[in-house]
XYZ file of C-alpha atoms in Angstrom:
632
model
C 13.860 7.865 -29.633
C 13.542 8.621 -33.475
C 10.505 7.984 -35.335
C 10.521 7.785 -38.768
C 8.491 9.006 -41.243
C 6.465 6.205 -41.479
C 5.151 6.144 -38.223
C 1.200 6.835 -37.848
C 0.612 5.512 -34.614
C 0.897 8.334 -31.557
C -0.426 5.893 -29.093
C -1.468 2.470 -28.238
C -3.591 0.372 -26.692
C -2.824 -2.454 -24.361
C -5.379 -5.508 -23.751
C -4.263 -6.532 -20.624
C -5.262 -9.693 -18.640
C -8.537 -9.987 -18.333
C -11.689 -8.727 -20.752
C -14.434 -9.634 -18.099
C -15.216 -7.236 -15.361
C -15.673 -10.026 -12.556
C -11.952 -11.064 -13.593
C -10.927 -7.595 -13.901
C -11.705 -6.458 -10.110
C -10.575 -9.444 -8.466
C -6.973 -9.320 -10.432
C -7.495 -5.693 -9.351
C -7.505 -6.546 -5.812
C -5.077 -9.481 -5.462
C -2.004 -7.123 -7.652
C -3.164 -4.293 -5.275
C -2.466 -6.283 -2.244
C 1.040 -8.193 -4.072
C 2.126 -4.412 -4.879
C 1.561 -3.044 -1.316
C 3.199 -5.628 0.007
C 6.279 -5.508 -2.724
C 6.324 -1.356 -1.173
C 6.506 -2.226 2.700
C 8.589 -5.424 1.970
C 11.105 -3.419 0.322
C 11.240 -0.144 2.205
C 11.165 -2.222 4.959
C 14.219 -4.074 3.944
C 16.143 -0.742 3.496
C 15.226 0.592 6.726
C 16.471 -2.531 8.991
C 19.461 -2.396 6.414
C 20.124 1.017 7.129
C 18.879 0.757 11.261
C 21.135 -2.380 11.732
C 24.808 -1.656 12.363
C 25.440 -5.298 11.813
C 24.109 -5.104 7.956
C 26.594 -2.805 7.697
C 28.368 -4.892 5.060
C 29.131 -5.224 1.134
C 26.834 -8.229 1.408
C 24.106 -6.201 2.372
C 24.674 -2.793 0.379
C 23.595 -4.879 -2.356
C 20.876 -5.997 -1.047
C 19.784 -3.187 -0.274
C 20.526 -1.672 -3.830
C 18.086 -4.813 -4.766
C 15.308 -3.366 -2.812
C 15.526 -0.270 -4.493
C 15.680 -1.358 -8.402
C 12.460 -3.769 -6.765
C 10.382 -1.033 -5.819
C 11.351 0.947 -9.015
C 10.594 -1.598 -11.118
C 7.260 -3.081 -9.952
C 6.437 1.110 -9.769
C 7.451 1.301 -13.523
C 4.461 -1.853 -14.336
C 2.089 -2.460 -11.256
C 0.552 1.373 -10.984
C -0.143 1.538 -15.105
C -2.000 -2.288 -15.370
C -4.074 -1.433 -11.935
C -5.581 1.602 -13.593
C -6.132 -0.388 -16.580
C -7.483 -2.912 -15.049
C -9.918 -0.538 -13.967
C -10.684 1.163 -16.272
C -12.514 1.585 -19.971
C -9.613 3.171 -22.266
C -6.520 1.439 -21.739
C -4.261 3.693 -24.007
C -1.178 4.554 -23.114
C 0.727 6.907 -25.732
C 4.179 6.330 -27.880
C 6.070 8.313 -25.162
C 4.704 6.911 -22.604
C 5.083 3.240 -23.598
C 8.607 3.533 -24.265
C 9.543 5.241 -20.903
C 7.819 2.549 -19.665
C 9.897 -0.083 -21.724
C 13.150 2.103 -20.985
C 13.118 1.919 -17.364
C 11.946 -1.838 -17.354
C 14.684 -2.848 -19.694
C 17.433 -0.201 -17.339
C 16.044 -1.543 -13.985
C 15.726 -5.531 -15.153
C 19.169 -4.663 -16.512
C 20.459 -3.466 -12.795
C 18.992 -6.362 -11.182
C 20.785 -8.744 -13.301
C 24.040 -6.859 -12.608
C 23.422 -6.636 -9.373
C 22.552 -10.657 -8.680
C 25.992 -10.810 -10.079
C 27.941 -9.049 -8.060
C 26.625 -10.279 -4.934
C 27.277 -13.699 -6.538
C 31.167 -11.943 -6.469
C 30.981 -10.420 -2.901
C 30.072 -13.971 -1.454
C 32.808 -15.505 -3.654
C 35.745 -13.549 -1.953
C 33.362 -13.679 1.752
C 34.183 -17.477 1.413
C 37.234 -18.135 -0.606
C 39.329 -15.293 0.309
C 38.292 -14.086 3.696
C 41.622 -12.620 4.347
C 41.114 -9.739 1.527
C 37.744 -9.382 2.093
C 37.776 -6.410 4.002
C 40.372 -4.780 1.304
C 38.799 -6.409 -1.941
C 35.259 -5.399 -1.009
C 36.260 -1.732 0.197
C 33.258 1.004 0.731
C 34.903 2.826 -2.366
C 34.758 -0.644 -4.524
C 31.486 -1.725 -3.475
C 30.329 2.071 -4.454
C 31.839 2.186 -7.812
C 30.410 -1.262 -7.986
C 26.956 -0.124 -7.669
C 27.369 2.896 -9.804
C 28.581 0.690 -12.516
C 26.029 -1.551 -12.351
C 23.075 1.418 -12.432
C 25.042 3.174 -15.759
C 25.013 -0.256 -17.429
C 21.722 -0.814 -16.948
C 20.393 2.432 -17.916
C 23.225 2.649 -21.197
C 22.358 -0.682 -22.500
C 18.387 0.271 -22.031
C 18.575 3.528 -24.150
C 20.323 1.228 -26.937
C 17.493 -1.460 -26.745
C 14.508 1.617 -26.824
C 16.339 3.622 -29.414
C 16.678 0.628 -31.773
C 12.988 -0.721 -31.018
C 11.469 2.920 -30.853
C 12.819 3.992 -34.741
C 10.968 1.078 -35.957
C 7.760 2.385 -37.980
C 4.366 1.142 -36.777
C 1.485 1.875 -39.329
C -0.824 -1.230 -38.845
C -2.834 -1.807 -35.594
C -1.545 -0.208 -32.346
C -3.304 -2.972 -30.255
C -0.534 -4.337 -27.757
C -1.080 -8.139 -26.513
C 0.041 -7.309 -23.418
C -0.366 -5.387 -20.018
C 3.138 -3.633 -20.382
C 5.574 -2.396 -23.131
C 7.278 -4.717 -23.523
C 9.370 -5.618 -26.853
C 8.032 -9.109 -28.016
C 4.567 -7.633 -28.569
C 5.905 -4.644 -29.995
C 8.018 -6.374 -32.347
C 4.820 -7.608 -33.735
C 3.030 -4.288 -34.428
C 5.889 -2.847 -36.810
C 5.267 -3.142 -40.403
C 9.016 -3.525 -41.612
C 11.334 -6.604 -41.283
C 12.654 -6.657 -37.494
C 15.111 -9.173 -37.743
C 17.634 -7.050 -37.445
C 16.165 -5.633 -34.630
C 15.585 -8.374 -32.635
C 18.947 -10.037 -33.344
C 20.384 -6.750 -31.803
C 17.951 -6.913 -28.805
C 18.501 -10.539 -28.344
C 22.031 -9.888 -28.326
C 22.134 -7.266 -26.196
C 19.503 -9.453 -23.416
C 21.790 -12.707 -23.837
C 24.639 -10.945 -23.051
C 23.130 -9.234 -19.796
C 21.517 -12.257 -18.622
C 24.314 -15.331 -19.983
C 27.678 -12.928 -19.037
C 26.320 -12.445 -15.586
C 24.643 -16.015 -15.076
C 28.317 -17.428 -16.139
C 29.590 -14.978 -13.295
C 27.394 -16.079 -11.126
C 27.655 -20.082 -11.746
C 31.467 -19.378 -11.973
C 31.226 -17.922 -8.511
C 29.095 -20.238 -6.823
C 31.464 -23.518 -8.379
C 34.663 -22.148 -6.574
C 32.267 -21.280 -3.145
C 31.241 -25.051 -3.309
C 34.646 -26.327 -3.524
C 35.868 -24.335 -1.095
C 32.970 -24.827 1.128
C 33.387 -28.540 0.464
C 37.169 -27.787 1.486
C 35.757 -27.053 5.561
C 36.577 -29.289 7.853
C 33.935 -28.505 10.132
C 30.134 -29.963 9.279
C 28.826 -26.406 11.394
C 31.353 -24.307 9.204
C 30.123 -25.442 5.757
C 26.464 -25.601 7.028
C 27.340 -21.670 7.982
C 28.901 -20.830 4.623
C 25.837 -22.661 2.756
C 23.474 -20.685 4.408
C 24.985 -17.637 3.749
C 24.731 -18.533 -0.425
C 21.430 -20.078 -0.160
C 18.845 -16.676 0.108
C 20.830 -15.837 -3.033
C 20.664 -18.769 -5.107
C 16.905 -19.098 -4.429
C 16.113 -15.371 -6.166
C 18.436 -15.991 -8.916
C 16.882 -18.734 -9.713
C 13.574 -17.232 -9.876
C 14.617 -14.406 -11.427
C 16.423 -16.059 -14.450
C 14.503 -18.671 -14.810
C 11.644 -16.846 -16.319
C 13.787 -13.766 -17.814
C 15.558 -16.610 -19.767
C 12.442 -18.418 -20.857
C 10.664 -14.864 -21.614
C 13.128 -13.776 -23.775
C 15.880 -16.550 -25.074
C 13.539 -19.004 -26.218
C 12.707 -19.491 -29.910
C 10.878 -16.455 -31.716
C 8.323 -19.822 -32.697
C 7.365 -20.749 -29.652
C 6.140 -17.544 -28.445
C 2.463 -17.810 -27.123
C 0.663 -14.641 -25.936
C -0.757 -16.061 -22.900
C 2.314 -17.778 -21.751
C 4.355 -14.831 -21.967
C 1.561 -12.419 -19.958
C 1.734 -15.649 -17.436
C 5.734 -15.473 -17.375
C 5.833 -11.358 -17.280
C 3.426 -11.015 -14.553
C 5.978 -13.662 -12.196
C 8.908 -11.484 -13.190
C 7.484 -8.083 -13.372
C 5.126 -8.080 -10.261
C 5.888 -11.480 -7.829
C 9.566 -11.484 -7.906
C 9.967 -8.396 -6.361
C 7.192 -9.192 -3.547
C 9.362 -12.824 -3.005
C 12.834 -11.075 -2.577
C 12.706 -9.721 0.705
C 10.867 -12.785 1.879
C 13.604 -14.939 0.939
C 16.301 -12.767 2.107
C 14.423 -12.291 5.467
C 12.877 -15.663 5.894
C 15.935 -17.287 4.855
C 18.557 -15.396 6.556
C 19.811 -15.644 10.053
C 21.472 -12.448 10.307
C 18.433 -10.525 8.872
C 15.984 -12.333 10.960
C 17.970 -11.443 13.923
C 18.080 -7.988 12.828
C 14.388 -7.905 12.196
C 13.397 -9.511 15.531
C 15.934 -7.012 17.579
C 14.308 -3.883 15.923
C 10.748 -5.174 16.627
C 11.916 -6.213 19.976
C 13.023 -2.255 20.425
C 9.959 -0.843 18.654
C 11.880 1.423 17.012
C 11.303 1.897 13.248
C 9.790 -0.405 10.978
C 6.795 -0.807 13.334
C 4.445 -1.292 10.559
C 5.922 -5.070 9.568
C 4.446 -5.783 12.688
C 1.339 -4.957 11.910
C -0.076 -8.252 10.906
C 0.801 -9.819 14.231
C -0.103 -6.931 16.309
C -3.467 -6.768 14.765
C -4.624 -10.154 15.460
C -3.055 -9.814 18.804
C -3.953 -6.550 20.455
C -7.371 -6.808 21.170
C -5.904 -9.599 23.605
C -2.638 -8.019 24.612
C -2.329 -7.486 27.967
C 0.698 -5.681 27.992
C 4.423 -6.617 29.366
C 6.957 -5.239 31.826
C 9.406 -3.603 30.010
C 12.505 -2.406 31.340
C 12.458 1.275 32.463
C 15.140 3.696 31.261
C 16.194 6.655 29.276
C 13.014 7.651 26.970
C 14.176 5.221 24.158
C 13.305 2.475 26.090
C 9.546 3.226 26.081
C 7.976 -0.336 24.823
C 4.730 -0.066 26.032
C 1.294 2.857 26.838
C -0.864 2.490 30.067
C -4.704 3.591 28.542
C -6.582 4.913 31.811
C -9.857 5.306 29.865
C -12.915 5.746 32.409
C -10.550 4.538 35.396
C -11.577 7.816 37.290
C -15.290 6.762 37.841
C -14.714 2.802 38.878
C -18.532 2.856 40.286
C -19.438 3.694 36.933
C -17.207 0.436 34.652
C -19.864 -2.172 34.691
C -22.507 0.420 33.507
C -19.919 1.930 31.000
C -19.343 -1.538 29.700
C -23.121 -2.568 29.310
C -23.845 0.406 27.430
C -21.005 0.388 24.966
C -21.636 -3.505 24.180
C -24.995 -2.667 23.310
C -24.001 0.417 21.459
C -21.186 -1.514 19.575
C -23.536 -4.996 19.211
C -26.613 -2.283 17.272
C -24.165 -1.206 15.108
C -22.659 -4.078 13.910
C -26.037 -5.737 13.225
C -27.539 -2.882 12.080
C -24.630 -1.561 9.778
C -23.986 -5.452 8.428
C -28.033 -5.139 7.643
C -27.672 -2.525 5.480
C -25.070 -4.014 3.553
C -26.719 -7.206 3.122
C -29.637 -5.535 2.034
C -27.937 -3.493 -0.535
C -26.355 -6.337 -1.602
C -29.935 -8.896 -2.249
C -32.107 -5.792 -3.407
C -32.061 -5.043 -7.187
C -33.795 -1.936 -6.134
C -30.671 -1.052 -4.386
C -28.246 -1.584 -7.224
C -27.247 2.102 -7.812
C -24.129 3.805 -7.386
C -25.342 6.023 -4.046
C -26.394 2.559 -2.084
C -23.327 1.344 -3.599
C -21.136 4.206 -1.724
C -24.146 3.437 1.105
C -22.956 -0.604 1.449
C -19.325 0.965 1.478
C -20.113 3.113 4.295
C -21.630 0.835 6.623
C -18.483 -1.657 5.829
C -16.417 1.199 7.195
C -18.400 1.947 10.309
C -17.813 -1.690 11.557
C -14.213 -1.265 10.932
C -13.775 1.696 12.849
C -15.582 0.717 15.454
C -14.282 -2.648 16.010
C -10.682 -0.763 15.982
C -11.789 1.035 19.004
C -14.793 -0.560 20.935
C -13.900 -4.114 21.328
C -10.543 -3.149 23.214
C -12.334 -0.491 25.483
C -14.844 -3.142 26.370
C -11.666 -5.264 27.417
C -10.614 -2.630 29.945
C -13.387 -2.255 31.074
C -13.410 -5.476 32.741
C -9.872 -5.680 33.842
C -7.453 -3.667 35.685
C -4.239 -4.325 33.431
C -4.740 -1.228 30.762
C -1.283 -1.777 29.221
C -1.130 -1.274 25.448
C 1.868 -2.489 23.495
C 3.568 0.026 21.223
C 3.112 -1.846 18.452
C -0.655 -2.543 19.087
C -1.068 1.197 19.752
C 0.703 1.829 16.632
C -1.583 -0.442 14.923
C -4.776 0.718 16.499
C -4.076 4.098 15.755
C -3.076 3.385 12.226
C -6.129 1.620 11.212
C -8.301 4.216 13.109
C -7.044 6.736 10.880
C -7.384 4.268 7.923
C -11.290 4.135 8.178
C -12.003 7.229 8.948
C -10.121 8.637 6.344
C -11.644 6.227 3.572
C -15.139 7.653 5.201
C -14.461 11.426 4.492
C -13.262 10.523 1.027
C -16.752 8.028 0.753
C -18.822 10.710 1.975
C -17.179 12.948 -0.433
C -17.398 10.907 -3.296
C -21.293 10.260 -2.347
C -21.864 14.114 -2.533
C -20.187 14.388 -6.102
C -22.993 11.080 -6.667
C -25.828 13.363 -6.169
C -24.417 16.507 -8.319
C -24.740 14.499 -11.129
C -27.710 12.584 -10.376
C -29.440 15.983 -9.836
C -27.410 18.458 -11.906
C -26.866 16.184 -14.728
C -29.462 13.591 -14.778
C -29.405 12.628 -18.255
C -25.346 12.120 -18.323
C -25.930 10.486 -14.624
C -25.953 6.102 -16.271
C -22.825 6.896 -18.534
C -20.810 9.366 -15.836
C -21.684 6.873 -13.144
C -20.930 3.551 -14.827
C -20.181 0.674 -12.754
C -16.415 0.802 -13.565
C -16.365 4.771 -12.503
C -18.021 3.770 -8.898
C -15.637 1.132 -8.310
C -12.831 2.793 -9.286
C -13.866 5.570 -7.064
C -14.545 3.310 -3.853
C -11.273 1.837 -4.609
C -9.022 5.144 -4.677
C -10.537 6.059 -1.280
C -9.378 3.181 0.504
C -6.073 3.458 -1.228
C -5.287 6.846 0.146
C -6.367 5.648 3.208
C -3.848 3.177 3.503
C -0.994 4.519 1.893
C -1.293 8.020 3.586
C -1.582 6.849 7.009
C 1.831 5.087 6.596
C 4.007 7.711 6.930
C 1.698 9.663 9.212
C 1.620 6.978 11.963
C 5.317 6.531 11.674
C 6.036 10.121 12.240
C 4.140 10.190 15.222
C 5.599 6.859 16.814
C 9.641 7.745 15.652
C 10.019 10.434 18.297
C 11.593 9.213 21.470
C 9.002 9.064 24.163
C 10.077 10.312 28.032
C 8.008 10.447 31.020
C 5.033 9.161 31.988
C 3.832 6.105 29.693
C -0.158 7.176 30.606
C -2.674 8.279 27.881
C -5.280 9.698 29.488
C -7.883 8.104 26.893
C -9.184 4.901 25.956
C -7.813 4.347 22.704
C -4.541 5.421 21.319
C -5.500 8.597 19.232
C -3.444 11.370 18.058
C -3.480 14.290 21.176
C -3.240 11.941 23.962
C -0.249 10.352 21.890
C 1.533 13.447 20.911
C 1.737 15.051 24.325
C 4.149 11.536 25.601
C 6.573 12.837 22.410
C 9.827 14.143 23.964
C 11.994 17.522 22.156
C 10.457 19.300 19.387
C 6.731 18.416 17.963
C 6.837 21.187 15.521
C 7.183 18.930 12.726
C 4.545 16.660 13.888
C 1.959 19.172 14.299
C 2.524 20.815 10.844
C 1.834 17.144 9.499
C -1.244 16.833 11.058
C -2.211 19.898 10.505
C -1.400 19.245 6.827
C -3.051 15.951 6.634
C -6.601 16.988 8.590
C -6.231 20.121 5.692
C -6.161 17.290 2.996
C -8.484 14.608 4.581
C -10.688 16.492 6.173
C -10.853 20.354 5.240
C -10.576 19.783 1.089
C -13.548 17.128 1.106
C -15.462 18.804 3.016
C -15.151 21.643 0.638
C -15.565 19.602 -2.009
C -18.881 18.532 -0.306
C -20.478 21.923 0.315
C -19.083 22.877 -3.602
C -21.327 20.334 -4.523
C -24.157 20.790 -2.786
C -24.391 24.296 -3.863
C -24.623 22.653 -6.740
C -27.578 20.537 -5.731
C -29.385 23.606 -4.011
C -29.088 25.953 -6.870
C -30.375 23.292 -9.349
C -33.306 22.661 -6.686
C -34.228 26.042 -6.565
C -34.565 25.893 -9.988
C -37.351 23.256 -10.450
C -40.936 24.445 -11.341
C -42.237 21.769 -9.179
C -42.818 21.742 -5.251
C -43.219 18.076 -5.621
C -39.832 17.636 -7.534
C -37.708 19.877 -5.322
C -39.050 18.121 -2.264
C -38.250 14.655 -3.564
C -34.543 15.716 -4.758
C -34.050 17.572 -1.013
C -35.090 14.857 0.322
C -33.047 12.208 -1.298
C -29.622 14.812 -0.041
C -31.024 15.846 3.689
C -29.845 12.096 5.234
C -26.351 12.448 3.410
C -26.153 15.974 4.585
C -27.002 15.061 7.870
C -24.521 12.629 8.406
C -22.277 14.773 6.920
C -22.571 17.637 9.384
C -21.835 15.164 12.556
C -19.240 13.709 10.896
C -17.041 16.491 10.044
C -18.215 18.632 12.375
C -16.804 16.153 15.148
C -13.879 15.839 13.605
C -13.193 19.514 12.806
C -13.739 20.229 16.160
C -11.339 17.486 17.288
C -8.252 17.977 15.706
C -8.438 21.430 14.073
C -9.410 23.123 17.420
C -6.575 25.428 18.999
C -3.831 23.080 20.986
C -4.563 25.562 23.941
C -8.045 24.030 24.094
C -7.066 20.507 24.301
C -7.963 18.934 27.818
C -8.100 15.373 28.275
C -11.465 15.236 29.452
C -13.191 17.478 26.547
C -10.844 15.213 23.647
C -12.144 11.932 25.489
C -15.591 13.494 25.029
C -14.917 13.995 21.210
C -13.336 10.707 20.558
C -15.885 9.277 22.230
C -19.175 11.026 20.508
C -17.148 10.305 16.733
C -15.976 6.526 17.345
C -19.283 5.195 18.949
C -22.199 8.020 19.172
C -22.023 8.839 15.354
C -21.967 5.497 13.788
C -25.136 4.655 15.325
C -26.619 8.003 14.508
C -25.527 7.578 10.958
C -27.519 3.742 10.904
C -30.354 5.611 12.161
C -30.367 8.450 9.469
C -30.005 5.918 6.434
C -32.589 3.792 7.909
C -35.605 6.133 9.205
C -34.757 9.179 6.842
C -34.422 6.656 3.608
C -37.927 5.305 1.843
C -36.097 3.500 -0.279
C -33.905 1.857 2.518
C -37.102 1.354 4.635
C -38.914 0.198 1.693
C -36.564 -2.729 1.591
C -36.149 -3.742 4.973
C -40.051 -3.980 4.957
């Protein structure tokens, strides 16, 4: 990429989608769920690909090629616009934009390739099944792929390179969330006719040569299809074609309308509306159409599930809503891969003790929930309240009810029954979520101690460090990790084969009991969660006593009795909470394995997931003027 020597601008800005913050957050949220999804969808679709010896076919390869150039892709847009969305300076610089534009333009390229070679691999499928097996050869479908990834990345550097060298020396204000070149076009300050003839070139012969190989394709399948005798053998061979059709038309519907369409009729909004379809929804839709639209992927889907092998985590939807009411199945007994379900014996060694055991954890788990859904509400209707630490507070107590109701709700259950079976999939899902909250909380509680450094360290800087879009941005990261950490953490634990004896001797499935059903070698394992309590647990912690030495130093410093005792005091209810909170779960999982007995970890579990969160209500509420003040 050349720049001339006319070129002043070393970075840009780009005005997104939205200019409220109301709009702002809640685009936030709904592209942070659409990209999650587009990750799992997609990685999910390689793994069954991969897992399935019947998708072991050209068909499939590409498909699976697909995923990958999705996940790139939305990667190369989604991250960039959800920080921006977020946040106050939404510059990105020359560099930057135009990697950005390279690897769109390379991977929208690929895709485009790609749609059109699978349009060729179903051609000979259908009209020349004979030669299928030698046309569409491991070695051709290879080269195939290859091809299509160099074209798309050769043609790119062409398109950057030409838009790149053009020399920008009026505003750097982009009209868009993205680099992409129709905006761009519009910021140079020399004739780009020539420019975008060569660009539109360049796109019309990517998208029109392979949307003529596709249509050519698809007109001899529906002749020959037309050809069957048999009603079930064209019905077959539709079905087959159908998945595909459906995402190219998507796909080149809007790429075509995006960029073919008159250089006139260009409207700002219309394009943002078109690019965000293409650039972020397409590649959450693919996988459901190839999945929800396919017979020989929903089989393959359903007989992994079925196995609870990998891929446990597309269940999670259906396990969640369903395993506080599973009660369990009879699988079929076998080697140790045939392990399908978890027998929790919780309290089942004191049955005079169950129907006092259950009273007292229903009214344990009933004061927290009211009392934690109090504070939030209060937070929430109290302009007194409107500060970033109650803010972090309201977050908190959201959390606590989460993690409990993970937990509580199902040990009430067994309680009352003698069936303890778990499912592997809900004990997949129960411990994934566990780890979900209570991760979020350590990075909360963290994030809450950094909140009163600068309130107390730096309380003139404390409004414009802690600005609204700051604290949100900050609550939002933590839950983030949370989820996207635990992913490959719980499927680590659950991909081991499990042997022997399906019994955790706890009453919820946590990591210990877990681990100690895993069959071979748990090295591995227990470096990552050794690794991961290091980074969730250890760092923030350390991050938390950092800042409080902070806090103390600063106290100490105050010529007032008065004023240190009111700053103390507004820190001794977070440090509280903070002591119990790690200290429980230092002591749980960073202990020595030696010391790990089932009855002392069911102790543990049980003082962090029930006996803290209603110590930590009670802290916020008695130790809290403010807090008290309110619910006066």
């Amino acid at each position: 990429m050349n720049r001339t020597n006319n070129t002043l601008v070393t970075e840009f800005i780009l005005l997104g989608l939205a200019d409220t913050l109301k709009l702002q957050i809640s685009l936030f949220l709904l592209f942070f769920v659409i990209y999650t999804l587009t990750l799992w969808e997609n990685v999910g679709m390689i793994l069954l690909i991969r897992t399935d010896s019947r998708l072991h076919t050209p068909m499939y390869f590409f498909l699976a090629n697909l995923s990958f150039v999705d996940i790139c892709y939305s990667s190369t847009i989604t991250p960039k616009m959800l920080v921006d969305l977020l946040s106050d300076k939404k510059t990105i610089s020359f560099t930057g934009c135009f990697l950005q534009m390279y690897f769109f333009i390379a991977l929208a390229t690929t895709e485009c390739l790609l749609f059109g070679l699978m349009a060729y691999d179903r051609y000979v499928a259908i009209c020349n099944p004979l030669l299928y097996p030698l046309v569409m050869s491991r070695t051709v479908c290879l080269k195939m792929a290859a091809g299509a990834f160099t074209a798309g990345l050769l043609n790119s550097m062409v398109n950057t390179s030409y838009i790149s060298s053009l020399p920008f020396c009026s505003s750097n204000v982009i009209h868009h969330f993205f680099c992409d070149s129709p905006p761009i076009f519009q910021l140079s300050c020399s004739d780009t006719h020539l420019n975008e003839s060569i660009i539109s070139t360049f796109a019309g012969v990517n998208m029109i040569g392979t949307l003529l190989v596709i249509l050519t394709s698809y007109a001899y399948i529906f002749f020959s299809i037309f050809r069957m005798h048999s009603g079930e053998g064209r019905h077959k061979a539709f079905s087959t074609c159908a998945s595909h059709l459906t995402a190219i038309i998507l796909f080149y519907s809007t790429a075509i309308y995006t960029y073919l369409r008159p250089s006139s009729s260009y409207s700002l909004s219309q394009d943002k509306v078109a690019s965000v379809f293409y650039t972020v929804v397409i590649p959450m839709l693919n996988p459901l159409i190839y999945s929800l639209r396919n017979n020989e992927v929903k089989k393959a889907l359903w007989n992994v599930i079925a196995k609870k092998r990998r891929l446990f985590f597309l269940g999670f939807l259906k396990s969640f809503c369903s395993y506080m009411e599973s009660t369990g199945q009879n699988f079929p007994q076998g080697n140790h891969t045939t392990l399908m379900g978890f027998i929790l014996l919780g309290f089942s060694n004191v049955p005079d003790l169950q129907g006092f055991l259950f009273g007292m954890f229903l009214v344990i788990y009933v004061i927290i929930l009211i009392g934690n859904s109090l504070i939030v509400r209060i937070i929430k209707v109290d302009p007194s309240l409107q500060k970033p630490m109650y803010f972090f507070l309201g977050n908190f107590s959201s959390l606590e009810i989460f993690s409990v109701s993970v937990t509580l709700p199902r040990l009430l259950i067994d309680l009352c029954r003698q069936n303890r079976n778990i499912s592997f999939l809900a004990c997949a899902t129960q411990m994934y979520f566990f780890l979900v909250f209570e991760a979020t909380e350590c990075l909360i509680l963290t994030v809450m101690a950094y909140d009163r450094y600068v309130a107390i360290c730096n309380p003139l800087l404390y409004p414009l460090i802690m600005n609204n879009r700051l604290y949100i941005l900050l609550a939002a990261g933590c839950l983030m990790t949370g989820f996207l950490v635990h992913i490959v953490f719980t499927y680590q634990i659950f991909s081991p084969p499990f042997c022997g004896s399906h019994q955790l001797n706890h009453f919820f499935c946590d990591i210990p009991p877990v681990r100690q059903l895993v069959c071979g070698d748990i090295f591995m394992i227990e470096m990552l969660i050794y690794v991961l309590t290091v980074l969730i647990i250890t760092i923030p912690f350390m991050l938390i006593l950092g800042s409080y030495v902070k806090v103390l130093c600063t106290i100490l410093k105050l010529p007032s009795a008065m004023g240190r005792a009111k700053a103390f005091f507004t820190c001794s209810s977070h440090l509280m909470v903070v002591v119990l909170f790690f200290g429980s779960g230092i002591t749980s999982y960073l202990r020595p394995k030696t010391s790990h007995t089932s009855g002392t970890d069911k102790f543990f579990s049980l003082f962090y997931t029930t006996v803290i969160p209603l110590f930590n209500l009670m802290i916020y509420c008695l130790r809290n003027k403010e807090v008290m003040v309110a619910l006066k």
